[in-house]
mmCIF file of N, CA and C in Angstrom:
data_model
loop_
_atom_site.group_PDB
_atom_site.id
_atom_site.type_symbol
_atom_site.label_atom_id
_atom_site.label_comp_id
_atom_site.label_asym_id
_atom_site.label_seq_id
_atom_site.Cartn_x
_atom_site.Cartn_y
_atom_site.Cartn_z
ATOM 1 N N MET A 1435 44.028 12.561 22.008
ATOM 2 C CA MET A 1435 43.909 12.392 23.426
ATOM 3 C C MET A 1435 43.961 13.897 24.157
ATOM 4 N N LYS A 1436 43.197 14.157 25.035
ATOM 5 C CA LYS A 1436 42.993 15.393 25.598
ATOM 6 C C LYS A 1436 43.948 15.390 26.960
ATOM 7 N N ILE A 1437 44.532 16.665 27.134
ATOM 8 C CA ILE A 1437 45.381 16.699 28.435
ATOM 9 C C ILE A 1437 44.856 17.649 29.415
ATOM 10 N N LEU A 1438 44.643 17.362 30.587
ATOM 11 C CA LEU A 1438 44.382 18.372 31.613
ATOM 12 C C LEU A 1438 45.691 18.636 32.376
ATOM 13 N N ASP A 1439 46.223 19.550 32.526
ATOM 14 C CA ASP A 1439 47.524 19.877 33.100
ATOM 15 C C ASP A 1439 47.437 20.402 34.458
ATOM 16 N N LEU A 1440 47.372 19.515 35.461
ATOM 17 C CA LEU A 1440 47.190 19.958 36.697
ATOM 18 C C LEU A 1440 48.479 20.522 37.347
ATOM 19 N N PHE A 1441 48.645 21.620 38.079
ATOM 20 C CA PHE A 1441 49.781 22.178 38.605
ATOM 21 C C PHE A 1441 50.811 22.477 37.457
ATOM 22 N N CYS A 1442 49.976 23.166 36.405
ATOM 23 C CA CYS A 1442 50.863 23.108 35.073
ATOM 24 C C CYS A 1442 52.022 24.093 35.065
ATOM 25 N N GLY A 1443 52.385 24.942 36.109
ATOM 26 C CA GLY A 1443 53.497 25.828 35.645
ATOM 27 C C GLY A 1443 53.458 26.454 34.312
ATOM 28 N N THR A 1444 54.507 26.437 33.543
ATOM 29 C CA THR A 1444 54.479 27.100 32.273
ATOM 30 C C THR A 1444 53.979 26.236 31.263
ATOM 31 N N GLY A 1445 53.717 24.968 31.566
ATOM 32 C CA GLY A 1445 53.119 24.039 30.385
ATOM 33 C C GLY A 1445 54.084 23.120 29.790
ATOM 34 N N GLY A 1446 55.342 23.004 30.339
ATOM 35 C CA GLY A 1446 56.423 22.132 29.582
ATOM 36 C C GLY A 1446 56.160 20.592 29.785
ATOM 37 N N PHE A 1447 55.207 20.372 30.723
ATOM 38 C CA PHE A 1447 55.098 18.821 30.875
ATOM 39 C C PHE A 1447 54.106 18.364 29.630
ATOM 40 N N SER A 1448 53.025 19.194 29.479
ATOM 41 C CA SER A 1448 51.996 18.778 28.477
ATOM 42 C C SER A 1448 52.629 19.111 27.035
ATOM 43 N N LYS A 1449 53.512 20.113 27.070
ATOM 44 C CA LYS A 1449 53.946 20.498 25.700
ATOM 45 C C LYS A 1449 54.827 19.135 25.224
ATOM 46 N N GLY A 1450 55.659 18.328 26.187
ATOM 47 C CA GLY A 1450 56.396 17.410 25.882
ATOM 48 C C GLY A 1450 55.456 16.190 25.425
ATOM 49 N N PHE A 1451 54.335 16.060 25.995
ATOM 50 C CA PHE A 1451 53.292 15.123 25.403
ATOM 51 C C PHE A 1451 52.961 15.392 23.876
ATOM 52 N N GLU A 1452 52.647 16.805 23.583
ATOM 53 C CA GLU A 1452 52.178 17.114 22.369
ATOM 54 C C GLU A 1452 53.256 16.882 21.240
ATOM 55 N N LYS A 1453 54.843 16.904 21.807
ATOM 56 C CA LYS A 1453 55.861 16.756 20.843
ATOM 57 C C LYS A 1453 56.318 15.169 20.767
ATOM 58 N N ALA A 1454 55.636 14.370 21.617
ATOM 59 C CA ALA A 1454 56.013 13.129 21.338
ATOM 60 C C ALA A 1454 55.759 12.433 20.132
ATOM 61 N N ARG A 1455 56.666 11.569 19.580
ATOM 62 C CA ARG A 1455 56.619 11.108 18.333
ATOM 63 C C ARG A 1455 55.248 10.219 18.243
ATOM 64 N N ASP A 1456 54.596 10.290 17.090
ATOM 65 C CA ASP A 1456 53.466 9.630 16.776
ATOM 66 C C ASP A 1456 52.497 9.770 17.801
ATOM 67 N N ALA A 1457 52.386 10.823 18.336
ATOM 68 C CA ALA A 1457 51.413 11.039 19.622
ATOM 69 C C ALA A 1457 50.191 12.156 18.886
ATOM 70 N N GLN A 1458 49.199 11.821 19.530
ATOM 71 C CA GLN A 1458 48.007 12.673 19.229
ATOM 72 C C GLN A 1458 47.514 13.565 20.445
ATOM 73 N N TYR A 1459 48.242 14.120 21.147
ATOM 74 C CA TYR A 1459 47.788 14.832 22.311
ATOM 75 C C TYR A 1459 47.465 16.301 22.199
ATOM 76 N N GLU A 1460 46.427 16.758 22.715
ATOM 77 C CA GLU A 1460 45.917 18.128 22.672
ATOM 78 C C GLU A 1460 45.803 18.698 24.313
ATOM 79 N N THR A 1461 46.581 19.709 24.726
ATOM 80 C CA THR A 1461 46.403 20.218 25.878
ATOM 81 C C THR A 1461 45.103 21.059 26.023
ATOM 82 N N VAL A 1462 43.986 21.010 26.637
ATOM 83 C CA VAL A 1462 42.868 21.669 26.595
ATOM 84 C C VAL A 1462 42.675 22.552 27.922
ATOM 85 N N PHE A 1463 43.430 22.219 29.001
ATOM 86 C CA PHE A 1463 43.353 22.749 30.434
ATOM 87 C C PHE A 1463 44.670 22.722 31.098
ATOM 88 N N GLY A 1464 44.814 23.806 31.851
ATOM 89 C CA GLY A 1464 46.027 24.058 32.751
ATOM 90 C C GLY A 1464 45.553 24.769 33.904
ATOM 91 N N ILE A 1465 46.047 24.461 35.244
ATOM 92 C CA ILE A 1465 45.862 25.226 36.469
ATOM 93 C C ILE A 1465 47.167 25.210 37.085
ATOM 94 N N ASP A 1466 47.261 26.531 37.674
ATOM 95 C CA ASP A 1466 48.325 26.602 38.740
ATOM 96 C C ASP A 1466 47.977 27.864 39.610
ATOM 97 N N ILE A 1467 48.661 27.998 40.781
ATOM 98 C CA ILE A 1467 48.086 28.898 41.701
ATOM 99 C C ILE A 1467 49.025 30.124 41.350
ATOM 100 N N LEU A 1468 49.968 30.125 40.712
ATOM 101 C CA LEU A 1468 50.723 31.385 40.328
ATOM 102 C C LEU A 1468 50.579 31.936 39.062
ATOM 103 N N PRO A 1469 50.125 33.205 39.048
ATOM 104 C CA PRO A 1469 49.646 34.080 37.964
ATOM 105 C C PRO A 1469 50.657 34.061 36.809
ATOM 106 N N LYS A 1470 51.918 34.303 37.017
ATOM 107 C CA LYS A 1470 52.781 34.478 36.047
ATOM 108 C C LYS A 1470 53.066 32.901 35.285
ATOM 109 N N SER A 1471 52.949 31.836 36.012
ATOM 110 C CA SER A 1471 52.992 30.610 35.396
ATOM 111 C C SER A 1471 51.811 30.413 34.390
ATOM 112 N N VAL A 1472 50.421 30.686 34.878
ATOM 113 C CA VAL A 1472 49.401 30.713 33.964
ATOM 114 C C VAL A 1472 49.550 31.436 32.742
ATOM 115 N N GLU A 1473 50.014 32.642 32.886
ATOM 116 C CA GLU A 1473 50.246 33.741 31.780
ATOM 117 C C GLU A 1473 51.273 32.900 30.668
ATOM 118 N N THR A 1474 52.332 32.410 31.134
ATOM 119 C CA THR A 1474 53.151 31.633 30.212
ATOM 120 C C THR A 1474 52.510 30.181 29.880
ATOM 121 N N PHE A 1475 51.860 29.642 30.472
ATOM 122 C CA PHE A 1475 51.143 28.310 30.094
ATOM 123 C C PHE A 1475 50.403 28.693 28.841
ATOM 124 N N GLN A 1476 49.540 29.984 29.100
ATOM 125 C CA GLN A 1476 48.738 30.432 27.908
ATOM 126 C C GLN A 1476 49.336 30.809 26.672
ATOM 127 N N MET A 1477 50.654 31.222 26.794
ATOM 128 C CA MET A 1477 51.418 31.505 25.624
ATOM 129 C C MET A 1477 51.889 30.235 25.059
ATOM 130 N N ASN A 1478 52.041 29.184 25.871
ATOM 131 C CA ASN A 1478 52.544 27.865 25.157
ATOM 132 C C ASN A 1478 51.467 27.061 24.672
ATOM 133 N N HIS A 1479 50.143 27.437 25.097
ATOM 134 C CA HIS A 1479 49.188 26.500 24.776
ATOM 135 C C HIS A 1479 47.888 27.439 24.552
ATOM 136 N N LYS A 1480 47.954 28.308 23.391
ATOM 137 C CA LYS A 1480 47.057 29.094 22.929
ATOM 138 C C LYS A 1480 45.607 28.727 23.012
ATOM 139 N N ALA A 1481 45.142 27.533 22.558
ATOM 140 C CA ALA A 1481 43.938 27.085 22.507
ATOM 141 C C ALA A 1481 43.340 26.561 23.856
ATOM 142 N N ALA A 1482 44.387 26.304 24.810
ATOM 143 C CA ALA A 1482 43.743 25.722 26.052
ATOM 144 C C ALA A 1482 43.234 26.919 27.222
ATOM 145 N N LEU A 1483 42.449 26.384 28.072
ATOM 146 C CA LEU A 1483 41.902 27.348 28.986
ATOM 147 C C LEU A 1483 42.889 27.197 30.129
ATOM 148 N N GLY A 1484 43.276 28.307 30.637
ATOM 149 C CA GLY A 1484 44.191 28.397 31.802
ATOM 150 C C GLY A 1484 43.756 28.984 32.721
ATOM 151 N N LEU A 1485 43.496 28.432 34.044
ATOM 152 C CA LEU A 1485 42.929 29.011 35.202
ATOM 153 C C LEU A 1485 44.087 29.127 36.270
ATOM 154 N N CYS A 1486 44.057 30.249 36.827
ATOM 155 C CA CYS A 1486 44.943 30.557 38.059
ATOM 156 C C CYS A 1486 43.929 30.471 39.301
ATOM 157 N N GLY A 1487 44.323 29.633 40.207
ATOM 158 C CA GLY A 1487 43.602 29.483 41.271
ATOM 159 C C GLY A 1487 43.968 28.118 42.118
ATOM 160 N N ASP A 1488 43.389 27.935 43.322
ATOM 161 C CA ASP A 1488 43.488 26.764 44.145
ATOM 162 C C ASP A 1488 42.876 25.571 43.391
ATOM 163 N N ILE A 1489 43.506 24.530 43.086
ATOM 164 C CA ILE A 1489 42.822 23.390 42.568
ATOM 165 C C ILE A 1489 41.938 22.691 43.284
ATOM 166 N N ARG A 1490 41.997 22.797 44.621
ATOM 167 C CA ARG A 1490 41.060 22.408 45.677
ATOM 168 C C ARG A 1490 39.659 22.990 45.736
ATOM 169 N N LYS A 1491 39.620 24.079 44.901
ATOM 170 C CA LYS A 1491 38.480 25.070 44.880
ATOM 171 C C LYS A 1491 37.829 24.831 43.574
ATOM 172 N N VAL A 1492 38.397 24.072 42.630
ATOM 173 C CA VAL A 1492 37.799 23.947 41.333
ATOM 174 C C VAL A 1492 36.697 22.797 41.420
ATOM 175 N N ARG A 1493 35.536 22.900 40.985
ATOM 176 C CA ARG A 1493 34.374 22.115 40.759
ATOM 177 C C ARG A 1493 34.257 21.454 39.465
ATOM 178 N N CYS A 1494 34.284 20.111 39.476
ATOM 179 C CA CYS A 1494 34.127 19.349 38.172
ATOM 180 C C CYS A 1494 32.976 19.752 37.351
ATOM 181 N N GLU A 1495 31.976 20.202 37.919
ATOM 182 C CA GLU A 1495 30.923 20.438 36.986
ATOM 183 C C GLU A 1495 31.093 21.759 36.295
ATOM 184 N N GLU A 1496 31.739 22.786 36.991
ATOM 185 C CA GLU A 1496 32.166 24.093 36.356
ATOM 186 C C GLU A 1496 33.279 23.887 35.249
ATOM 187 N N LEU A 1497 34.201 23.188 35.701
ATOM 188 C CA LEU A 1497 35.141 22.799 34.650
ATOM 189 C C LEU A 1497 34.703 21.968 33.476
ATOM 190 N N GLY A 1498 33.788 21.193 33.558
ATOM 191 C CA GLY A 1498 33.155 20.663 32.374
ATOM 192 C C GLY A 1498 32.286 21.573 31.505
ATOM 193 N N LYS A 1499 31.791 22.450 32.162
ATOM 194 C CA LYS A 1499 30.981 23.469 31.265
ATOM 195 C C LYS A 1499 31.860 24.459 30.737
ATOM 196 N N ARG A 1500 33.114 24.784 31.261
ATOM 197 C CA ARG A 1500 33.889 25.648 30.769
ATOM 198 C C ARG A 1500 34.763 25.143 29.512
ATOM 199 N N LEU A 1501 34.902 23.654 29.583
ATOM 200 C CA LEU A 1501 35.535 22.898 28.533
ATOM 201 C C LEU A 1501 34.307 22.241 27.663
ATOM 202 N N SER A 1502 33.273 22.590 27.917
ATOM 203 C CA SER A 1502 32.201 21.824 27.118
ATOM 204 C C SER A 1502 32.347 20.493 27.080
ATOM 205 N N VAL A 1503 32.362 20.032 28.042
ATOM 206 C CA VAL A 1503 32.493 18.485 28.307
ATOM 207 C C VAL A 1503 31.314 17.998 29.098
ATOM 208 N N LYS A 1504 30.656 16.819 28.670
ATOM 209 C CA LYS A 1504 29.460 16.363 29.651
ATOM 210 C C LYS A 1504 29.839 15.369 30.312
#
């Protein structure tokens, strides 16, 4: 199951899902307004797309394109 981590901070919440027993979770996206948080999120989730910005300004269509989702 894929995870979109909204207001991701450093990515601890989504990392918890990935480490859950018998879980098949993959973090593919994280967004936060703080640059340092997104930088740390990217270190914790190397394969995920980290976006620094205002979540209210993200368009679903653009996000789908960036994540290769239809």
